[in-house]
């Protein structure tokens, strides 16, 4: 059933009374029901997007999308925006292959100004838009919706710093739900969440303003009062940066939201509207809860329980349990994550050893840099960050870790295709961006058993920084197919001898190589050799030369991009050593990978279609 036109007509008219406001509250309930209906089936982001429904209705009630650019920070909270902009029916395909994205996406709708899957970009984007509006002498207003968790990243303050100086008209809605993905970290988040104090101060401020306005020397008194009151209001931070401030307001009161947005629109200055909301609003199991309801797999709405049942531990669980065992024995082991404690498994260690494991909020740069000084002081820091988010700390990896050669251990979760989150989250680039950095050691396990061995190796490795990567849900290779052996620096493992064809796997690619070997045995009665490369830096050149010389065809499997990837390193090695092997890589092409279930995406893009290529090359 499509969204009834009556609600869109009310939003388009931009005139509100008690009757129309009641209808908008009905609309909020309809939107929440639609979100729950689809997300419970498809999975997706839940608590954050449920909490932002009234704020988004307010944005559409006062401003004109797409004329006024709506810029959502991360944009996982923008489901209501999608439902209000012609995607009510297609919302059924949320995060499915060929369906609509879980984030804003300009190619999907003109109402989606920017793609956003990483945190804290919105205000910076807004400043750029505001500059363009000023240069073009246009009458429109950028509207930014940013969460309090996103305010823990430096990029937001870099943008605020310039905006407060240049005074471009912009409306920033600060969605303060007292939590980001996990529990809020840092003084700024705690400062922003002074709900009771904020309302009290606003009341006192309004009453005293009325008194002062009728007093002698009112102008002087008002100025002194304004300067003094800033010292105790939640808006002090923004006002000192040169921005106007309204709030805190009730982020679920549509009338209050619309009134605040109308004021902000007319001020023609940069202004922050501080709105306090409840994460998970309207679905009691998710209200006020933390990380488990941020991003969900399909779940039973009535029971509030996931429908997914993993038969084996995930790589993340194996990492967390193994590191906890080691940390209990070795007091020098410490750990850092950036706002993803549950996602990386560090929540277990933060709970057990809170003095040695930390969530530093959405601040990957800070996470990387502090790990280097910890290492310099003799500790063994594990930095557990998703592949896609590690990109945000790249300069720090080079400047603060690589050059100093500090023995930081990077545990790279979500390496490879992650599926439904799409382009902004696929973990395809870490090999390519880490490999050129001097002093780095890069390796990967092939299954859960060798992941344990990888963690043991990282713990004993002190010759410089190292990084090991592992997939999101499970390895393609099951434990027990090959016996796990300890990692030895720069040494590969020959898993199976064969003839003519050598299948080279790195990390999760070993499972694909094994799958390929079985298929070639069945189809062509061909016994293929299989190598687990284990290390991409340093390469085991001695073993590669010895083993590789027996095989005229090398086929490479790794869940990473071709450019700068495993295949390139092997091609360079073959060229430098004048081996006569033909190397073909089945890594990912030079393109961003869309959203959808991992298996469906690989099939759709042809990444599972390796057998015809191999057989054609063998015939040639």
PDB file of N, CA, C and O in Angstrom, residues 39-40 42-49 76 79 95 103 180-182 279 286 289-299 306 308 340 342-343 386 414 421 425 472:
ATOM      1  N   UNK A  39      12.672  -3.808   7.938  1.00  0.00           N
ATOM      2  CA  UNK A  39      13.955  -4.122   8.569  1.00  0.00           C
ATOM      3  C   UNK A  39      13.906  -5.464   9.297  1.00  0.00           C
ATOM      4  O   UNK A  39      14.887  -6.198   9.335  1.00  0.00           O
ATOM      5  N   UNK A  40      12.752  -5.811   9.854  1.00  0.00           N
ATOM      6  CA  UNK A  40      12.637  -7.112  10.516  1.00  0.00           C
ATOM      7  C   UNK A  40      12.808  -8.260   9.517  1.00  0.00           C
ATOM      8  O   UNK A  40      13.237  -9.355   9.887  1.00  0.00           O
ATOM      9  N   UNK A  42      14.501  -7.769   6.250  1.00  0.00           N
ATOM     10  CA  UNK A  42      15.727  -7.599   5.464  1.00  0.00           C
ATOM     11  C   UNK A  42      16.979  -7.381   6.299  1.00  0.00           C
ATOM     12  O   UNK A  42      18.085  -7.553   5.808  1.00  0.00           O
ATOM     13  N   UNK A  43      16.788  -6.975   7.556  1.00  0.00           N
ATOM     14  CA  UNK A  43      17.924  -6.490   8.320  1.00  0.00           C
ATOM     15  C   UNK A  43      18.220  -5.049   7.932  1.00  0.00           C
ATOM     16  O   UNK A  43      17.674  -4.517   6.961  1.00  0.00           O
ATOM     17  N   UNK A  44      19.058  -4.395   8.700  1.00  0.00           N
ATOM     18  CA  UNK A  44      19.415  -3.008   8.405  1.00  0.00           C
ATOM     19  C   UNK A  44      19.639  -2.220   9.678  1.00  0.00           C
ATOM     20  O   UNK A  44      19.716  -2.786  10.768  1.00  0.00           O
ATOM     21  N   UNK A  45      19.727  -0.916   9.545  1.00  0.00           N
ATOM     22  CA  UNK A  45      19.876  -0.056  10.716  1.00  0.00           C
ATOM     23  C   UNK A  45      18.491   0.206  11.291  1.00  0.00           C
ATOM     24  O   UNK A  45      17.545   0.459  10.553  1.00  0.00           O
ATOM     25  N   UNK A  46      18.395   0.174  12.610  1.00  0.00           N
ATOM     26  CA  UNK A  46      17.066   0.256  13.204  1.00  0.00           C
ATOM     27  C   UNK A  46      16.927   1.360  14.248  1.00  0.00           C
ATOM     28  O   UNK A  46      16.174   2.311  14.062  1.00  0.00           O
ATOM     29  N   UNK A  47      17.628   1.242  15.372  1.00  0.00           N
ATOM     30  CA  UNK A  47      17.352   2.144  16.492  1.00  0.00           C
ATOM     31  C   UNK A  47      17.602   3.610  16.134  1.00  0.00           C
ATOM     32  O   UNK A  47      16.824   4.487  16.505  1.00  0.00           O
ATOM     33  N   UNK A  48      18.673   3.872  15.396  1.00  0.00           N
ATOM     34  CA  UNK A  48      18.981   5.267  15.046  1.00  0.00           C
ATOM     35  C   UNK A  48      17.931   5.854  14.112  1.00  0.00           C
ATOM     36  O   UNK A  48      17.537   7.013  14.253  1.00  0.00           O
ATOM     37  N   UNK A  49      17.458   5.049  13.167  1.00  0.00           N
ATOM     38  CA  UNK A  49      16.496   5.585  12.198  1.00  0.00           C
ATOM     39  C   UNK A  49      15.109   5.734  12.811  1.00  0.00           C
ATOM     40  O   UNK A  49      14.361   6.653  12.472  1.00  0.00           O
ATOM     41  N   UNK A  76      22.466   6.407   7.851  1.00  0.00           N
ATOM     42  CA  UNK A  76      21.743   5.204   8.261  1.00  0.00           C
ATOM     43  C   UNK A  76      20.446   5.551   8.999  1.00  0.00           C
ATOM     44  O   UNK A  76      19.589   4.703   9.197  1.00  0.00           O
ATOM     45  N   UNK A  79      16.009   6.551   6.822  1.00  0.00           N
ATOM     46  CA  UNK A  79      14.953   5.731   6.223  1.00  0.00           C
ATOM     47  C   UNK A  79      13.648   6.515   6.077  1.00  0.00           C
ATOM     48  O   UNK A  79      12.929   6.370   5.081  1.00  0.00           O
ATOM     49  N   UNK A  95      18.337  -2.675   0.892  1.00  0.00           N
ATOM     50  CA  UNK A  95      19.612  -3.381   1.072  1.00  0.00           C
ATOM     51  C   UNK A  95      19.689  -4.711   0.324  1.00  0.00           C
ATOM     52  O   UNK A  95      20.604  -5.502   0.538  1.00  0.00           O
ATOM     53  N   UNK A 103      21.666   3.558   2.687  1.00  0.00           N
ATOM     54  CA  UNK A 103      22.176   4.906   2.925  1.00  0.00           C
ATOM     55  C   UNK A 103      21.620   5.829   1.838  1.00  0.00           C
ATOM     56  O   UNK A 103      21.076   5.370   0.834  1.00  0.00           O
ATOM     57  N   UNK A 180      25.946   6.982  20.483  1.00  0.00           N
ATOM     58  CA  UNK A 180      26.252   6.917  19.057  1.00  0.00           C
ATOM     59  C   UNK A 180      25.845   5.530  18.591  1.00  0.00           C
ATOM     60  O   UNK A 180      24.687   5.188  18.545  1.00  0.00           O
ATOM     61  N   UNK A 181      26.801   4.673  18.248  1.00  0.00           N
ATOM     62  CA  UNK A 181      26.481   3.276  17.963  1.00  0.00           C
ATOM     63  C   UNK A 181      26.515   2.520  19.274  1.00  0.00           C
ATOM     64  O   UNK A 181      25.600   1.804  19.640  1.00  0.00           O
ATOM     65  N   UNK A 182      27.592   2.723  20.000  1.00  0.00           N
ATOM     66  CA  UNK A 182      27.708   2.137  21.322  1.00  0.00           C
ATOM     67  C   UNK A 182      27.475   3.239  22.354  1.00  0.00           C
ATOM     68  O   UNK A 182      27.039   4.335  22.035  1.00  0.00           O
ATOM     69  N   UNK A 279      16.658   6.799  21.098  1.00  0.00           N
ATOM     70  CA  UNK A 279      17.053   5.819  20.091  1.00  0.00           C
ATOM     71  C   UNK A 279      16.099   4.630  20.176  1.00  0.00           C
ATOM     72  O   UNK A 279      15.792   4.141  21.250  1.00  0.00           O
ATOM     73  N   UNK A 286      13.924  -1.966  21.501  1.00  0.00           N
ATOM     74  CA  UNK A 286      15.114  -1.231  21.058  1.00  0.00           C
ATOM     75  C   UNK A 286      15.259   0.122  21.722  1.00  0.00           C
ATOM     76  O   UNK A 286      16.288   0.785  21.564  1.00  0.00           O
ATOM     77  N   UNK A 289      18.274   1.047  24.231  1.00  0.00           N
ATOM     78  CA  UNK A 289      19.311   0.021  24.249  1.00  0.00           C
ATOM     79  C   UNK A 289      20.498   0.477  23.411  1.00  0.00           C
ATOM     80  O   UNK A 289      20.421   1.417  22.638  1.00  0.00           O
ATOM     81  N   UNK A 290      21.576  -0.261  23.557  1.00  0.00           N
ATOM     82  CA  UNK A 290      22.801   0.168  22.903  1.00  0.00           C
ATOM     83  C   UNK A 290      23.030  -0.581  21.604  1.00  0.00           C
ATOM     84  O   UNK A 290      22.134  -0.787  20.822  1.00  0.00           O
ATOM     85  N   UNK A 291      24.220  -1.091  21.424  1.00  0.00           N
ATOM     86  CA  UNK A 291      24.704  -1.475  20.110  1.00  0.00           C
ATOM     87  C   UNK A 291      23.913  -2.569  19.407  1.00  0.00           C
ATOM     88  O   UNK A 291      23.838  -2.593  18.185  1.00  0.00           O
ATOM     89  N   UNK A 292      23.295  -3.478  20.151  1.00  0.00           N
ATOM     90  CA  UNK A 292      22.675  -4.626  19.502  1.00  0.00           C
ATOM     91  C   UNK A 292      21.507  -4.248  18.598  1.00  0.00           C
ATOM     92  O   UNK A 292      21.129  -5.009  17.709  1.00  0.00           O
ATOM     93  N   UNK A 293      20.920  -3.059  18.785  1.00  0.00           N
ATOM     94  CA  UNK A 293      19.808  -2.634  17.939  1.00  0.00           C
ATOM     95  C   UNK A 293      20.217  -1.568  16.933  1.00  0.00           C
ATOM     96  O   UNK A 293      19.370  -1.024  16.233  1.00  0.00           O
ATOM     97  N   UNK A 294      21.513  -1.278  16.842  1.00  0.00           N
ATOM     98  CA  UNK A 294      21.963  -0.287  15.861  1.00  0.00           C
ATOM     99  C   UNK A 294      21.818  -0.837  14.450  1.00  0.00           C
ATOM    100  O   UNK A 294      21.115  -0.284  13.612  1.00  0.00           O
ATOM    101  N   UNK A 295      22.490  -1.932  14.191  1.00  0.00           N
ATOM    102  CA  UNK A 295      22.362  -2.624  12.917  1.00  0.00           C
ATOM    103  C   UNK A 295      21.938  -4.054  13.205  1.00  0.00           C
ATOM    104  O   UNK A 295      22.567  -4.726  14.025  1.00  0.00           O
ATOM    105  N   UNK A 296      20.882  -4.511  12.549  1.00  0.00           N
ATOM    106  CA  UNK A 296      20.319  -5.812  12.912  1.00  0.00           C
ATOM    107  C   UNK A 296      20.215  -6.716  11.694  1.00  0.00           C
ATOM    108  O   UNK A 296      20.078  -6.268  10.553  1.00  0.00           O
ATOM    109  N   UNK A 297      20.272  -8.023  11.947  1.00  0.00           N
ATOM    110  CA  UNK A 297      19.909  -9.017  10.944  1.00  0.00           C
ATOM    111  C   UNK A 297      18.399  -9.218  11.049  1.00  0.00           C
ATOM    112  O   UNK A 297      17.760  -8.675  11.968  1.00  0.00           O
ATOM    113  N   UNK A 298      17.784  -9.958  10.121  1.00  0.00           N
ATOM    114  CA  UNK A 298      16.339 -10.189  10.234  1.00  0.00           C
ATOM    115  C   UNK A 298      15.955 -10.690  11.627  1.00  0.00           C
ATOM    116  O   UNK A 298      16.674 -11.481  12.235  1.00  0.00           O
ATOM    117  N   UNK A 299      14.811 -10.198  12.141  1.00  0.00           N
ATOM    118  CA  UNK A 299      14.430 -10.549  13.505  1.00  0.00           C
ATOM    119  C   UNK A 299      12.923 -10.715  13.620  1.00  0.00           C
ATOM    120  O   UNK A 299      12.146 -10.259  12.770  1.00  0.00           O
ATOM    121  N   UNK A 306      16.704 -12.138  17.092  1.00  0.00           N
ATOM    122  CA  UNK A 306      17.241 -12.378  15.760  1.00  0.00           C
ATOM    123  C   UNK A 306      16.808 -13.734  15.232  1.00  0.00           C
ATOM    124  O   UNK A 306      16.673 -14.706  15.979  1.00  0.00           O
ATOM    125  N   UNK A 308      18.645 -15.150  12.838  1.00  0.00           N
ATOM    126  CA  UNK A 308      19.884 -15.765  12.381  1.00  0.00           C
ATOM    127  C   UNK A 308      20.455 -16.656  13.468  1.00  0.00           C
ATOM    128  O   UNK A 308      20.524 -16.271  14.636  1.00  0.00           O
ATOM    129  N   UNK A 340      33.090   0.932  17.811  1.00  0.00           N
ATOM    130  CA  UNK A 340      32.527  -0.337  17.371  1.00  0.00           C
ATOM    131  C   UNK A 340      32.947  -1.475  18.308  1.00  0.00           C
ATOM    132  O   UNK A 340      33.508  -2.478  17.872  1.00  0.00           O
ATOM    133  N   UNK A 342      31.176  -3.772  20.033  1.00  0.00           N
ATOM    134  CA  UNK A 342      30.506  -5.039  19.770  1.00  0.00           C
ATOM    135  C   UNK A 342      30.842  -5.562  18.390  1.00  0.00           C
ATOM    136  O   UNK A 342      31.071  -6.756  18.200  1.00  0.00           O
ATOM    137  N   UNK A 343      30.878  -4.677  17.406  1.00  0.00           N
ATOM    138  CA  UNK A 343      31.180  -5.078  16.037  1.00  0.00           C
ATOM    139  C   UNK A 343      32.539  -5.718  15.888  1.00  0.00           C
ATOM    140  O   UNK A 343      32.743  -6.600  15.044  1.00  0.00           O
ATOM    141  N   UNK A 386      37.186  -1.926  11.549  1.00  0.00           N
ATOM    142  CA  UNK A 386      36.750  -2.464  10.256  1.00  0.00           C
ATOM    143  C   UNK A 386      37.680  -1.965   9.153  1.00  0.00           C
ATOM    144  O   UNK A 386      38.172  -0.836   9.191  1.00  0.00           O
ATOM    145  N   UNK A 414      35.873  -7.251   9.045  1.00  0.00           N
ATOM    146  CA  UNK A 414      35.050  -6.922   7.877  1.00  0.00           C
ATOM    147  C   UNK A 414      35.899  -6.755   6.615  1.00  0.00           C
ATOM    148  O   UNK A 414      35.598  -5.919   5.761  1.00  0.00           O
ATOM    149  N   UNK A 421      25.570  -3.439   3.242  1.00  0.00           N
ATOM    150  CA  UNK A 421      25.903  -2.025   3.473  1.00  0.00           C
ATOM    151  C   UNK A 421      26.488  -1.353   2.229  1.00  0.00           C
ATOM    152  O   UNK A 421      26.542  -0.129   2.154  1.00  0.00           O
ATOM    153  N   UNK A 425      31.073   0.471   2.657  1.00  0.00           N
ATOM    154  CA  UNK A 425      31.518  -0.435   3.716  1.00  0.00           C
ATOM    155  C   UNK A 425      32.293  -1.658   3.233  1.00  0.00           C
ATOM    156  O   UNK A 425      32.823  -2.402   4.063  1.00  0.00           O
ATOM    157  N   UNK A 472      33.688 -10.844   7.577  1.00  0.00           N
ATOM    158  CA  UNK A 472      32.609 -10.420   8.466  1.00  0.00           C
ATOM    159  C   UNK A 472      31.897 -11.576   9.157  1.00  0.00           C
ATOM    160  O   UNK A 472      31.891 -11.665  10.379  1.00  0.00           O
TER     161      UNK A 472
END
